[in-house]
Short mmCIF file of C-alpha atoms and ligand atoms in Angstrom, two decimals:
data_model
loop_
_atom_site.label_atom_id
_atom_site.label_comp_id
_atom_site.label_asym_id
_atom_site.label_seq_id
_atom_site.Cartn_x
_atom_site.Cartn_y
_atom_site.Cartn_z
CA GLU A 863 -82.23 75.18 34.00
CA LEU A 864 -84.89 75.30 31.33
CA GLN A 865 -87.48 72.56 31.72
CA TYR A 866 -89.80 71.55 28.90
CA PRO A 867 -91.99 68.49 28.34
CA SER A 868 -90.44 65.77 26.18
CA ARG A 869 -93.12 66.17 23.52
CA LEU A 870 -93.65 69.71 22.40
CA ASN A 871 -94.43 71.65 19.23
CA CYS A 872 -92.95 75.12 19.66
CA VAL A 873 -95.74 76.82 17.69
CA ALA A 874 -98.38 75.31 19.98
CA GLU A 875 -96.36 76.78 22.81
CA LEU A 876 -96.00 80.21 21.20
CA LEU A 877 -99.33 80.67 19.46
CA ASP A 878 -101.99 78.30 20.81
CA ALA A 879 -100.83 79.26 24.29
CA ALA A 880 -101.39 82.94 23.50
CA LEU A 881 -105.03 82.26 22.64
CA ALA A 882 -105.45 80.03 25.68
CA ARG A 883 -104.30 82.83 27.97
CA GLY A 884 -106.74 85.25 26.35
CA ASP A 885 -104.47 87.23 24.02
CA GLY A 886 -106.65 86.60 20.94
CA ALA A 887 -107.70 90.23 20.48
CA ARG A 888 -104.19 91.62 20.97
CA ILE A 889 -102.18 92.61 17.91
CA ALA A 890 -99.47 90.08 17.07
CA LEU A 891 -98.16 91.44 13.77
CA ARG A 892 -98.27 94.87 12.21
CA GLY A 893 -97.59 94.96 8.50
CA GLU A 894 -97.41 97.68 5.88
CA HIS A 895 -101.12 97.29 5.11
CA ASP A 896 -102.80 95.54 7.99
CA ASN A 897 -102.66 94.47 11.63
CA TRP A 898 -103.04 90.80 12.52
CA THR A 899 -104.46 89.93 15.93
CA TYR A 900 -103.27 86.78 17.69
CA ALA A 901 -106.62 85.17 16.79
CA TYR A 902 -106.23 86.04 13.11
CA LEU A 903 -102.58 84.91 12.99
CA HIS A 904 -103.62 81.65 14.67
CA ALA A 905 -106.39 81.09 12.10
CA GLN A 906 -104.10 81.90 9.14
CA VAL A 907 -101.37 79.61 10.43
CA ASN A 908 -103.93 76.82 10.84
CA ARG A 909 -105.22 77.27 7.28
CA ILE A 910 -101.69 77.16 5.86
CA ALA A 911 -100.92 74.07 7.95
CA HIS A 912 -103.95 72.35 6.38
CA VAL A 913 -102.74 73.31 2.90
CA LEU A 914 -99.32 71.82 3.70
CA ARG A 915 -100.67 68.53 5.05
CA SER A 916 -103.88 67.99 3.04
CA THR A 917 -103.44 69.82 -0.26
CA LEU A 918 -99.70 69.31 -0.69
CA GLY A 919 -99.66 65.99 1.17
CA LEU A 920 -96.62 66.81 3.27
CA GLU A 921 -95.66 64.57 6.15
CA THR A 922 -93.98 65.09 9.49
CA GLY A 923 -90.30 65.87 9.00
CA ASN A 924 -90.69 67.08 5.39
CA ARG A 925 -88.72 70.21 4.53
CA VAL A 926 -90.25 73.40 3.18
CA LEU A 927 -88.12 76.07 1.55
CA LEU A 928 -89.42 79.52 2.46
CA ARG A 929 -88.91 82.80 0.63
CA GLY A 930 -90.29 86.18 1.42
CA SER A 931 -89.40 89.56 2.81
CA ASN A 932 -90.66 90.53 6.26
CA THR A 933 -94.47 90.45 6.08
CA PRO A 934 -97.20 88.96 8.29
CA MET A 935 -97.91 86.35 5.60
CA MET A 936 -94.25 85.25 5.51
CA ALA A 937 -94.30 84.97 9.32
CA ALA A 938 -97.49 82.89 9.15
CA CYS A 939 -95.89 80.53 6.61
CA VAL A 940 -92.87 79.91 8.85
CA LEU A 941 -95.08 79.19 11.86
CA ALA A 942 -97.41 76.96 9.81
CA VAL A 943 -94.54 74.79 8.60
CA LEU A 944 -93.45 74.15 12.19
CA LYS A 945 -96.99 73.64 13.46
CA ALA A 946 -97.56 71.06 10.69
CA GLY A 947 -94.58 69.09 12.03
CA CYS A 948 -92.44 69.99 9.03
CA ILE A 949 -89.02 71.67 8.90
CA ALA A 950 -88.65 75.29 7.79
CA VAL A 951 -85.77 76.14 5.46
CA PRO A 952 -85.87 79.95 5.22
CA THR A 953 -83.80 81.65 2.52
CA MET A 954 -82.48 85.19 2.37
CA PRO A 955 -84.49 87.42 -0.01
CA LEU A 956 -81.53 88.48 -2.18
CA LEU A 957 -80.33 84.93 -3.00
CA ARG A 958 -80.29 84.02 -6.68
CA ALA A 959 -81.46 80.84 -8.42
CA ARG A 960 -78.04 79.20 -8.35
CA GLU A 961 -77.63 79.72 -4.59
CA LEU A 962 -81.20 78.61 -3.88
CA ALA A 963 -80.63 75.39 -5.82
CA VAL A 964 -77.62 74.55 -3.63
CA ILE A 965 -79.70 75.06 -0.50
CA ALA A 966 -82.71 73.14 -1.85
CA ALA A 967 -80.54 70.19 -2.82
CA LYS A 968 -78.58 70.16 0.41
CA ALA A 969 -81.71 70.42 2.58
CA GLU A 970 -83.59 67.97 0.32
CA VAL A 971 -86.64 70.20 0.30
CA ASN A 972 -90.05 68.69 -0.41
CA ALA A 973 -91.98 71.90 -1.05
CA VAL A 974 -91.59 75.66 -1.53
CA LEU A 975 -93.63 78.56 -0.16
CA CYS A 976 -92.54 81.78 -1.84
CA ALA A 977 -93.71 85.39 -1.85
CA ASP A 978 -94.93 86.40 -5.29
CA SER A 979 -92.45 89.30 -5.32
CA LEU A 980 -89.57 86.80 -5.16
CA ARG A 981 -90.92 84.19 -7.57
CA ALA A 982 -88.54 84.89 -10.48
CA GLU A 983 -85.51 83.22 -8.87
CA VAL A 984 -87.62 80.26 -7.71
CA GLU A 985 -88.95 79.76 -11.21
CA ALA A 986 -85.41 79.91 -12.55
CA MET A 987 -83.83 77.60 -9.97
CA GLU A 988 -83.14 73.91 -10.31
CA LEU A 989 -85.54 71.94 -8.11
CA ALA A 990 -86.51 68.27 -7.71
CA PRO A 991 -89.75 67.56 -9.63
CA ALA A 992 -91.69 66.61 -6.48
CA ALA A 993 -90.78 69.92 -4.83
CA ARG A 994 -91.51 71.83 -8.02
CA GLN A 995 -95.03 70.37 -8.01
CA ARG A 996 -95.42 71.53 -4.44
CA THR A 997 -94.32 75.12 -5.06
CA VAL A 998 -96.92 77.65 -3.96
CA TYR A 999 -96.77 81.46 -4.13
CA PHE A 1000 -98.41 83.93 -1.78
CA GLY A 1001 -99.12 87.64 -1.59
CA ALA A 1002 -99.82 88.34 -5.28
CA ALA A 1003 -102.03 91.29 -6.16
CA GLY A 1004 -104.49 89.27 -8.27
CA GLU A 1005 -105.16 85.59 -7.66
CA ALA A 1006 -102.66 84.32 -5.13
CA MET A 1007 -102.30 80.58 -5.10
CA LEU A 1008 -101.68 80.01 -1.41
CA GLU A 1009 -104.45 82.37 -0.34
CA SER A 1010 -106.99 80.68 -2.62
CA LEU A 1011 -105.99 77.25 -1.31
CA MET A 1012 -106.37 78.57 2.23
CA ALA A 1013 -109.90 79.87 1.65
CA ALA A 1014 -111.39 76.38 1.75
CA GLN A 1015 -109.53 75.30 4.91
CA SER A 1016 -110.64 75.15 8.51
CA ASP A 1017 -109.19 77.74 10.86
CA GLN A 1018 -108.62 75.02 13.46
CA PHE A 1019 -105.56 72.77 13.29
CA ALA A 1020 -104.14 70.74 16.14
CA ALA A 1021 -100.35 71.16 16.22
CA VAL A 1022 -98.63 67.99 15.02
CA ASP A 1023 -97.26 66.09 17.98
CA THR A 1024 -93.47 66.38 17.81
CA ALA A 1025 -90.66 65.45 20.16
CA ILE A 1026 -88.90 68.40 21.72
CA ASP A 1027 -85.70 67.32 19.97
CA ASP A 1028 -87.21 66.94 16.52
CA VAL A 1029 -85.62 69.31 14.01
CA CYS A 1030 -87.96 72.17 13.09
CA LEU A 1031 -85.59 74.62 11.40
CA ILE A 1032 -82.65 74.42 9.02
CA SER A 1033 -81.03 77.81 8.82
CA PHE A 1034 -78.25 78.44 6.32
CA THR A 1035 -75.22 80.56 7.17
CA SER A 1036 -74.48 83.44 4.87
CA GLY A 1037 -71.25 81.66 3.93
CA THR A 1038 -68.73 84.28 2.87
CA THR A 1039 -66.41 81.39 2.03
CA GLY A 1040 -67.22 77.93 0.73
CA ILE A 1041 -70.61 76.25 0.40
CA PRO A 1042 -73.29 77.57 2.77
CA LYS A 1043 -73.75 75.43 5.87
CA GLY A 1044 -77.20 74.32 7.03
CA THR A 1045 -77.62 74.49 10.80
CA MET A 1046 -80.32 72.31 12.35
CA HIS A 1047 -82.40 73.42 15.31
CA PHE A 1048 -84.95 71.59 17.46
CA HIS A 1049 -88.31 72.72 18.84
CA ARG A 1050 -86.44 72.88 22.15
CA ASP A 1051 -83.94 75.38 20.73
CA VAL A 1052 -86.74 77.72 19.67
CA MET A 1053 -88.13 77.67 23.21
CA ALA A 1054 -84.65 78.07 24.70
CA ILE A 1055 -83.79 81.25 22.77
CA CYS A 1056 -87.18 82.74 23.76
CA ASP A 1057 -86.47 82.00 27.41
CA CYS A 1058 -82.83 83.16 27.58
CA PHE A 1059 -81.79 86.54 26.11
CA PRO A 1060 -85.28 88.14 25.97
CA ARG A 1061 -86.03 87.26 29.58
CA SER A 1062 -82.79 87.91 31.37
CA VAL A 1063 -81.16 90.67 29.30
CA LEU A 1064 -83.78 92.36 27.14
CA ARG A 1065 -86.59 91.94 29.68
CA THR A 1066 -89.43 92.06 27.21
CA GLU A 1067 -92.98 92.84 28.27
CA ALA A 1068 -96.41 92.12 26.79
CA ASP A 1069 -96.83 95.75 25.75
CA ASP A 1070 -93.60 95.88 23.77
CA ILE A 1071 -93.70 96.62 20.06
CA PHE A 1072 -90.70 95.10 18.27
CA ILE A 1073 -89.30 96.56 15.08
CA GLY A 1074 -86.12 96.20 13.04
CA THR A 1075 -84.32 95.25 9.87
CA PRO A 1076 -83.04 91.64 10.00
CA PRO A 1077 -84.89 89.35 7.59
CA LEU A 1078 -87.03 86.59 9.12
CA ALA A 1079 -84.78 84.24 7.12
CA PHE A 1080 -81.87 85.31 9.38
CA THR A 1081 -82.17 83.85 12.88
CA PHE A 1082 -81.44 87.33 14.35
CA GLY A 1083 -84.70 88.49 12.74
CA LEU A 1084 -86.65 85.27 13.26
CA GLY A 1085 -86.05 85.54 17.01
CA GLY A 1086 -86.23 89.29 17.46
CA LEU A 1087 -89.10 90.04 15.11
CA LEU A 1088 -91.28 86.96 15.54
CA LEU A 1089 -90.48 84.37 18.21
CA PHE A 1090 -89.59 86.72 21.10
CA PRO A 1091 -92.69 88.91 20.76
CA LEU A 1092 -95.00 85.88 20.45
CA ARG A 1093 -93.54 84.31 23.59
CA VAL A 1094 -94.87 87.18 25.73
CA GLY A 1095 -97.97 88.24 23.78
CA ALA A 1096 -96.25 91.37 22.44
CA SER A 1097 -96.38 92.61 18.85
CA ALA A 1098 -93.95 92.83 15.96
CA VAL A 1099 -93.80 95.33 13.12
CA LEU A 1100 -92.85 93.55 9.89
CA LEU A 1101 -91.74 95.88 7.13
CA GLU A 1102 -89.98 95.37 3.81
CA LYS A 1103 -87.02 97.31 2.40
CA LEU A 1104 -86.16 99.52 5.35
CA THR A 1105 -83.61 102.33 5.14
CA PRO A 1106 -82.28 104.31 8.13
CA GLU A 1107 -84.86 107.03 7.34
CA THR A 1108 -87.85 104.72 6.90
CA LEU A 1109 -86.94 102.71 10.00
CA LEU A 1110 -86.89 105.92 12.07
CA ALA A 1111 -90.22 106.98 10.56
CA ALA A 1112 -91.68 103.53 11.32
CA ILE A 1113 -90.50 103.62 14.95
CA GLN A 1114 -92.34 106.93 15.24
CA ASN A 1115 -95.50 105.80 13.43
CA TYR A 1116 -95.86 102.40 15.10
CA ARG A 1117 -94.72 103.70 18.52
CA ALA A 1118 -92.17 100.87 18.58
CA THR A 1119 -90.43 100.15 21.89
CA ILE A 1120 -87.63 97.71 20.93
CA CYS A 1121 -85.44 97.99 17.85
CA PHE A 1122 -83.25 95.20 16.41
CA THR A 1123 -80.64 96.05 13.80
CA ALA A 1124 -76.92 96.05 12.98
CA PRO A 1125 -74.30 98.65 14.02
CA THR A 1126 -74.12 100.26 10.57
CA PHE A 1127 -77.85 101.12 10.74
CA TYR A 1128 -77.47 102.72 14.17
CA ARG A 1129 -74.53 104.75 12.85
CA GLN A 1130 -76.65 106.06 10.01
CA MET A 1131 -79.73 106.67 12.15
CA ALA A 1132 -77.97 108.60 14.93
CA PRO A 1133 -77.56 111.93 13.05
CA LEU A 1134 -81.22 111.78 11.87
CA PHE A 1135 -82.73 110.92 15.25
CA GLY A 1136 -83.74 114.48 16.12
CA ARG A 1137 -86.02 114.79 13.09
CA TYR A 1138 -88.54 112.32 14.50
CA ASP A 1139 -90.61 111.87 17.66
CA LEU A 1140 -89.12 108.66 18.99
CA ALA A 1141 -90.20 108.90 22.61
CA SER A 1142 -91.71 105.37 22.46
CA LEU A 1143 -88.33 103.70 21.90
CA LYS A 1144 -87.01 102.11 25.10
CA LYS A 1145 -84.45 99.56 23.94
CA SER A 1146 -82.10 99.12 21.01
CA VAL A 1147 -80.35 95.84 20.27
CA SER A 1148 -77.25 95.69 18.08
CA ALA A 1149 -75.94 92.40 16.66
CA GLY A 1150 -74.43 90.88 13.54
CA GLU A 1151 -71.05 92.49 13.87
CA ALA A 1152 -68.95 94.29 16.46
CA LEU A 1153 -70.40 97.46 17.94
CA PRO A 1154 -67.69 100.15 17.95
CA VAL A 1155 -67.52 102.29 21.11
CA ALA A 1156 -67.87 105.33 18.84
CA THR A 1157 -71.21 104.01 17.55
CA ARG A 1158 -72.43 103.19 21.05
CA GLU A 1159 -71.59 106.76 22.09
CA SER A 1160 -73.17 108.54 19.13
CA TRP A 1161 -76.36 106.47 19.58
CA LEU A 1162 -76.47 107.28 23.30
CA GLN A 1163 -76.03 110.94 22.54
CA ALA A 1164 -78.74 110.99 19.90
CA SER A 1165 -81.30 108.75 21.60
CA GLY A 1166 -80.44 108.72 25.28
CA LEU A 1167 -80.44 104.91 25.06
CA THR A 1168 -77.70 102.56 26.21
CA MET A 1169 -77.29 100.11 23.37
CA ILE A 1170 -77.77 96.41 24.12
CA ASP A 1171 -74.95 94.74 22.20
CA GLY A 1172 -75.22 90.98 21.75
CA ILE A 1173 -73.23 88.39 19.87
CA GLY A 1174 -75.27 85.67 18.23
CA ALA A 1175 -74.63 83.11 15.54
CA THR A 1176 -76.73 81.04 13.17
CA GLU A 1177 -75.08 77.95 14.68
CA LEU A 1178 -76.28 78.91 18.17
CA LEU A 1179 -79.59 80.28 16.85
CA HIS A 1180 -79.47 83.58 18.75
CA ILE A 1181 -77.63 85.85 21.20
CA PHE A 1182 -75.43 84.17 23.83
CA ILE A 1183 -73.25 87.02 25.21
CA SER A 1184 -74.81 90.39 25.95
CA ALA A 1185 -75.44 93.10 28.53
CA ALA A 1186 -78.06 95.79 29.12
CA GLY A 1187 -78.54 98.89 31.24
CA ASP A 1188 -76.06 99.45 34.04
CA GLN A 1189 -74.48 96.06 33.30
CA VAL A 1190 -73.00 97.50 30.09
CA ARG A 1191 -69.26 98.04 29.92
CA PRO A 1192 -68.19 100.05 26.86
CA GLY A 1193 -65.99 98.01 24.56
CA ALA A 1194 -67.33 94.72 25.91
CA THR A 1195 -70.08 92.65 24.30
CA GLY A 1196 -71.14 91.66 27.82
CA LYS A 1197 -71.32 88.46 29.83
CA PRO A 1198 -72.69 85.05 28.89
CA VAL A 1199 -76.50 85.19 28.79
CA PRO A 1200 -77.79 83.16 31.79
CA GLY A 1201 -77.95 79.53 30.63
CA TYR A 1202 -74.76 79.89 28.55
CA GLN A 1203 -71.11 79.52 29.53
CA ALA A 1204 -68.20 81.02 27.66
CA CYS A 1205 -64.41 80.86 27.89
CA ILE A 1206 -61.33 81.77 25.87
CA LEU A 1207 -59.11 79.03 24.48
CA ASP A 1208 -55.57 79.14 23.13
CA GLN A 1209 -54.38 77.44 19.93
CA GLN A 1210 -54.04 74.12 21.80
CA GLY A 1211 -57.60 74.34 23.14
CA GLN A 1212 -56.53 75.19 26.69
CA PRO A 1213 -58.43 77.90 28.59
CA VAL A 1214 -56.56 81.19 29.08
CA GLY A 1215 -57.06 83.73 31.84
CA PRO A 1216 -58.14 87.37 31.77
CA GLY A 1217 -56.35 89.75 29.44
CA VAL A 1218 -55.27 87.15 26.88
CA ILE A 1219 -56.74 87.10 23.38
CA GLY A 1220 -57.88 83.67 22.22
CA ARG A 1221 -60.67 81.73 20.58
CA LEU A 1222 -64.20 82.22 21.95
CA ALA A 1223 -65.83 78.96 23.09
CA VAL A 1224 -69.51 78.76 24.08
CA LYS A 1225 -71.74 76.10 25.61
CA GLY A 1226 -75.42 76.29 26.39
CA PRO A 1227 -78.98 75.16 25.66
CA THR A 1228 -78.45 75.69 21.90
CA GLY A 1229 -75.48 74.62 19.82
CA CYS A 1230 -74.13 73.83 16.41
CA ARG A 1231 -75.52 70.87 14.47
CA TYR A 1232 -74.51 71.18 10.82
CA LEU A 1233 -76.56 69.29 8.29
CA ALA A 1234 -74.17 66.71 6.80
CA ASP A 1235 -71.04 68.84 6.90
CA ALA A 1236 -67.51 67.84 7.85
CA ARG A 1237 -66.98 71.34 9.22
CA GLN A 1238 -68.95 70.24 12.33
CA ARG A 1239 -65.59 69.03 13.68
CA ASP A 1240 -64.12 72.51 13.40
CA TYR A 1241 -67.02 74.22 15.15
CA VAL A 1242 -67.70 71.90 18.09
CA LEU A 1243 -64.88 70.69 20.32
CA GLY A 1244 -65.74 68.66 23.42
CA GLY A 1245 -69.20 70.21 23.64
CA TRP A 1246 -67.87 73.76 23.20
CA ASN A 1247 -68.87 75.80 20.18
CA LEU A 1248 -65.97 77.64 18.53
CA THR A 1249 -67.55 80.61 16.81
CA GLY A 1250 -64.42 81.71 14.93
CA ASP A 1251 -64.13 84.91 16.95
CA ALA A 1252 -61.03 86.22 18.72
CA TYR A 1253 -62.13 87.45 22.14
CA GLU A 1254 -60.61 88.52 25.44
CA MET A 1255 -62.08 88.30 28.95
CA ASP A 1256 -61.49 90.68 31.87
CA ALA A 1257 -61.19 89.78 35.55
CA ASP A 1258 -64.91 90.44 36.08
CA GLY A 1259 -66.00 88.00 33.39
CA TYR A 1260 -66.81 90.53 30.64
CA PHE A 1261 -66.10 89.44 27.08
CA TYR A 1262 -64.42 91.80 24.59
CA TYR A 1263 -64.60 91.17 20.85
CA ARG A 1264 -61.29 91.66 19.00
CA SER A 1265 -61.81 90.31 15.47
CA ARG A 1266 -62.71 87.19 13.56
CA THR A 1267 -59.89 84.71 14.24
CA ASP A 1268 -58.88 84.62 10.59
CA ASP A 1269 -59.09 88.42 10.23
CA MET A 1270 -56.36 89.26 12.74
CA ILE A 1271 -53.76 91.41 10.95
CA ILE A 1272 -50.14 90.44 11.52
CA SER A 1273 -47.81 93.28 10.65
CA ALA A 1274 -44.08 93.21 11.40
CA GLY A 1275 -44.75 90.70 14.17
CA TYR A 1276 -47.57 92.67 15.80
CA ASN A 1277 -51.13 91.29 16.07
CA ILE A 1278 -53.55 94.04 15.11
CA ALA A 1279 -57.34 93.75 15.29
CA GLY A 1280 -58.98 95.64 12.42
CA PRO A 1281 -62.11 96.59 14.43
CA GLU A 1282 -59.96 98.49 16.97
CA VAL A 1283 -58.57 100.71 14.21
CA GLU A 1284 -62.07 101.10 12.75
CA ASP A 1285 -63.33 102.25 16.14
CA VAL A 1286 -60.77 105.05 16.21
CA LEU A 1287 -61.35 106.12 12.60
CA LEU A 1288 -65.13 106.29 13.23
CA ARG A 1289 -64.42 108.99 15.82
CA HIS A 1290 -62.99 111.29 13.16
CA PRO A 1291 -65.57 113.84 11.98
CA ALA A 1292 -64.82 113.14 8.29
CA VAL A 1293 -65.51 109.39 8.54
CA ALA A 1294 -68.97 107.86 8.02
CA GLU A 1295 -68.03 104.17 7.61
CA CYS A 1296 -64.79 102.25 7.46
CA GLY A 1297 -63.34 98.79 7.12
CA VAL A 1298 -59.78 97.86 8.07
CA ILE A 1299 -57.98 94.83 6.63
CA GLY A 1300 -54.47 93.42 6.27
CA ARG A 1301 -52.88 93.85 2.85
CA ALA A 1302 -49.98 91.56 1.87
CA ASP A 1303 -46.68 93.42 2.11
CA GLU A 1304 -43.20 92.18 1.25
CA GLU A 1305 -41.46 93.92 4.09
CA ARG A 1306 -43.98 93.56 6.96
CA GLY A 1307 -45.96 90.48 5.96
CA GLN A 1308 -49.11 92.57 6.09
CA ILE A 1309 -49.87 96.25 6.43
CA VAL A 1310 -52.98 97.84 7.93
CA GLU A 1311 -55.18 99.17 5.15
CA ALA A 1312 -58.26 101.30 5.83
CA HIS A 1313 -61.20 101.63 3.45
CA VAL A 1314 -63.04 104.82 4.30
CA VAL A 1315 -66.44 106.23 3.32
CA LEU A 1316 -66.43 109.98 3.93
CA ARG A 1317 -69.36 111.92 5.32
CA PRO A 1318 -71.44 113.85 2.77
CA GLY A 1319 -69.72 117.03 1.59
CA ILE A 1320 -66.20 115.91 2.48
CA ALA A 1321 -63.73 115.35 -0.36
CA ALA A 1322 -60.92 112.83 -0.46
CA ALA A 1323 -57.50 114.51 -0.38
CA PRO A 1324 -53.89 113.55 0.37
CA GLU A 1325 -53.90 115.84 3.43
CA LEU A 1326 -56.89 113.91 4.77
CA VAL A 1327 -54.91 110.66 4.53
CA THR A 1328 -52.16 112.14 6.69
CA GLN A 1329 -54.73 113.62 9.06
CA LEU A 1330 -56.47 110.29 9.57
CA GLN A 1331 -53.15 108.50 10.10
CA GLU A 1332 -52.06 111.05 12.71
CA PHE A 1333 -55.49 110.79 14.34
CA VAL A 1334 -55.07 107.03 14.80
CA LYS A 1335 -51.47 107.29 16.01
CA ALA A 1336 -52.53 109.78 18.68
CA GLN A 1337 -55.11 107.41 20.17
CA ILE A 1338 -53.76 103.87 19.95
CA ALA A 1339 -50.30 102.31 19.67
CA PRO A 1340 -48.71 103.95 16.62
CA TYR A 1341 -47.82 100.62 14.96
CA LYS A 1342 -51.57 100.07 14.43
CA TYR A 1343 -52.03 103.10 12.15
CA PRO A 1344 -53.26 102.44 8.60
CA ARG A 1345 -50.26 102.73 6.27
CA ALA A 1346 -52.66 102.68 3.34
CA ILE A 1347 -56.02 104.48 3.14
CA ARG A 1348 -58.48 104.12 0.29
CA PHE A 1349 -61.64 106.20 -0.13
CA LEU A 1350 -64.78 104.47 -1.37
CA PRO A 1351 -68.38 105.62 -1.96
CA SER A 1352 -69.71 102.69 0.12
CA LEU A 1353 -68.55 99.45 1.73
CA PRO A 1354 -69.53 95.95 0.58
CA ARG A 1355 -71.96 94.46 3.09
CA THR A 1356 -74.08 91.32 3.33
CA GLU A 1357 -77.86 91.39 3.56
CA THR A 1358 -77.37 91.03 7.30
CA GLY A 1359 -75.24 94.17 7.63
CA LYS A 1360 -71.86 92.46 7.92
CA LEU A 1361 -68.82 94.01 6.30
CA GLN A 1362 -67.46 91.72 3.58
CA ARG A 1363 -63.76 92.00 4.39
CA PHE A 1364 -62.78 89.45 1.76
CA LYS A 1365 -64.13 91.82 -0.89
CA LEU A 1366 -61.99 94.67 0.44
CA ARG A 1367 -58.97 92.36 0.31
CA THR A 1368 -59.46 91.41 -3.32
CA GLU A 1369 -60.21 94.94 -4.52
C1 3UK B 1082 -70.35 88.04 14.38
C2 3UK B 1082 -70.65 89.69 16.24
C3 3UK B 1082 -69.18 91.03 17.44
C4 3UK B 1082 -69.42 87.05 15.04
C5 3UK B 1082 -76.57 86.57 14.63
C6 3UK B 1082 -77.59 87.70 16.50
O1 3UK B 1082 -74.77 87.45 13.36
C7 3UK B 1082 -75.45 86.48 13.62
O2 3UK B 1082 -75.24 85.25 13.06
P1 3UK B 1082 -74.24 84.89 11.83
O3 3UK B 1082 -74.22 83.43 11.72
O4 3UK B 1082 -72.81 85.45 12.26
C8 3UK B 1082 -72.18 85.08 13.48
C9 3UK B 1082 -70.90 85.88 13.65
O5 3UK B 1082 -71.19 87.29 13.51
N1 3UK B 1082 -71.15 88.80 15.36
C10 3UK B 1082 -72.47 88.72 15.56
N2 3UK B 1082 -72.86 89.56 16.54
C11 3UK B 1082 -71.74 90.19 16.99
N3 3UK B 1082 -69.39 90.11 16.47
N4 3UK B 1082 -70.18 91.55 18.19
C12 3UK B 1082 -71.47 91.17 18.00
N5 3UK B 1082 -72.46 91.70 18.75
O6 3UK B 1082 -68.29 86.93 14.25
C13 3UK B 1082 -70.26 85.77 15.02
O7 3UK B 1082 -69.46 84.61 15.15
O8 3UK B 1082 -74.64 85.67 10.63
C14 3UK B 1082 -76.59 87.61 15.54
C15 3UK B 1082 -78.59 86.76 16.56
C16 3UK B 1082 -78.60 85.72 15.66
C17 3UK B 1082 -77.58 85.62 14.69
N6 3UK B 1082 -77.64 84.57 13.82
#
């Protein structure tokens, strides 16, 4: 059981506490251009908090829309909003004006802090006049507004006294369908995610150096690249626009020890691993979408590391099922992270036993609280969070991902999980990436259709189609083989590394 005082500001707990225990001179954040010690981060956060309260006149509970790629200054802005007793509304860097306006209206934002590099869409977006007046940019080459406002402020700021169950974060889901949903999280939830997965599965230490790709605006990145390192006095590398090559180079240059990214990045990094000196890397965390066994194996072969797979969700803030080290069972995501419970439910909401595919249900210290959205009723049932994933449990309590519940392919009466077919295809030497979907078919209802990206130097050919089909039939039940195969130069993915299956379906 996690015990926290009833009044708590999570940034006081994460940052002021670091100074109090003597971590001031340690490096908290490493950016492209500079290193920020805990003392400097603390001072910067305090100055921004003063700007928010004094200059902008914000009050406790006001909402601040945040925009920026992963930089120390963006991290400081997020922390300052929370420390000032306000609510952070982070937005993904690639969102356009129209999407930002929906979020700003829905979250009723009172102010905007935006990186200068992303200002165009903020200038173009629709925004309430009061919030427009309180829009401040940071990180410009010449005169930067936020930085000049900060110059006059004290570097001391007492964290605003908040209740542990005051909302401090509204995080929007990527929303592949429908209007994006805002998920609300308390100061308590921030503490809870820091004290669950990182402690019991990842086992972080003060000397760890975290690195990775997820944006701070995605809770995967907010936790893994900011909150988790701060909780233990470790440091985080915050870099913009990473590619598989530049991430590998950064792991080498910063001597990073823990990497957070999505399966597709690990797939692309594995063949390049040998070109770098990556001896510092101790742990690699994969989340965002299912980790194919083939990817786990190629990463192990390249790096010698057993991947830590973990399923998380914006609704639950971070990872709730995972496994590390000798607890890993290939094909399984893992077991519920201590503090969480999970079970599999059938269509009627009744629990099913081992070996039966059903709907994943999760309960724990964090949970879904949509901001004014009727879809709350679909996600939470009797205290259990229904993530929309089809899962299966084994007799030892391991949880195996099968597909998204609405992505299950039904072909001639058979249920077929696309990710299982993808896993087999990824083992074929010609295949770099693939996505498997159900395509409407008069005779069978749906047929299995594979979208394949070939490895460099390999050409699409009719013989290859037959080869890939035979390859699948030889390894899993033949009815699962892709009756249609299409070759593409790349697959459509979200900013968070998730395959956009709906785009494959409408192609
Ligand atoms: C899928 C996975 C299989 C699954 C997230 C870590 O992805 C995150 O949050 P989102 O709200 O999406 C949630 C959905 O993504 N998924 C995520 N991880 C896995 N499926 N294996 C996995 N390891 O469908 C889930 O319901 O974007 C991940 C931490 C914080 C996050 N917000």
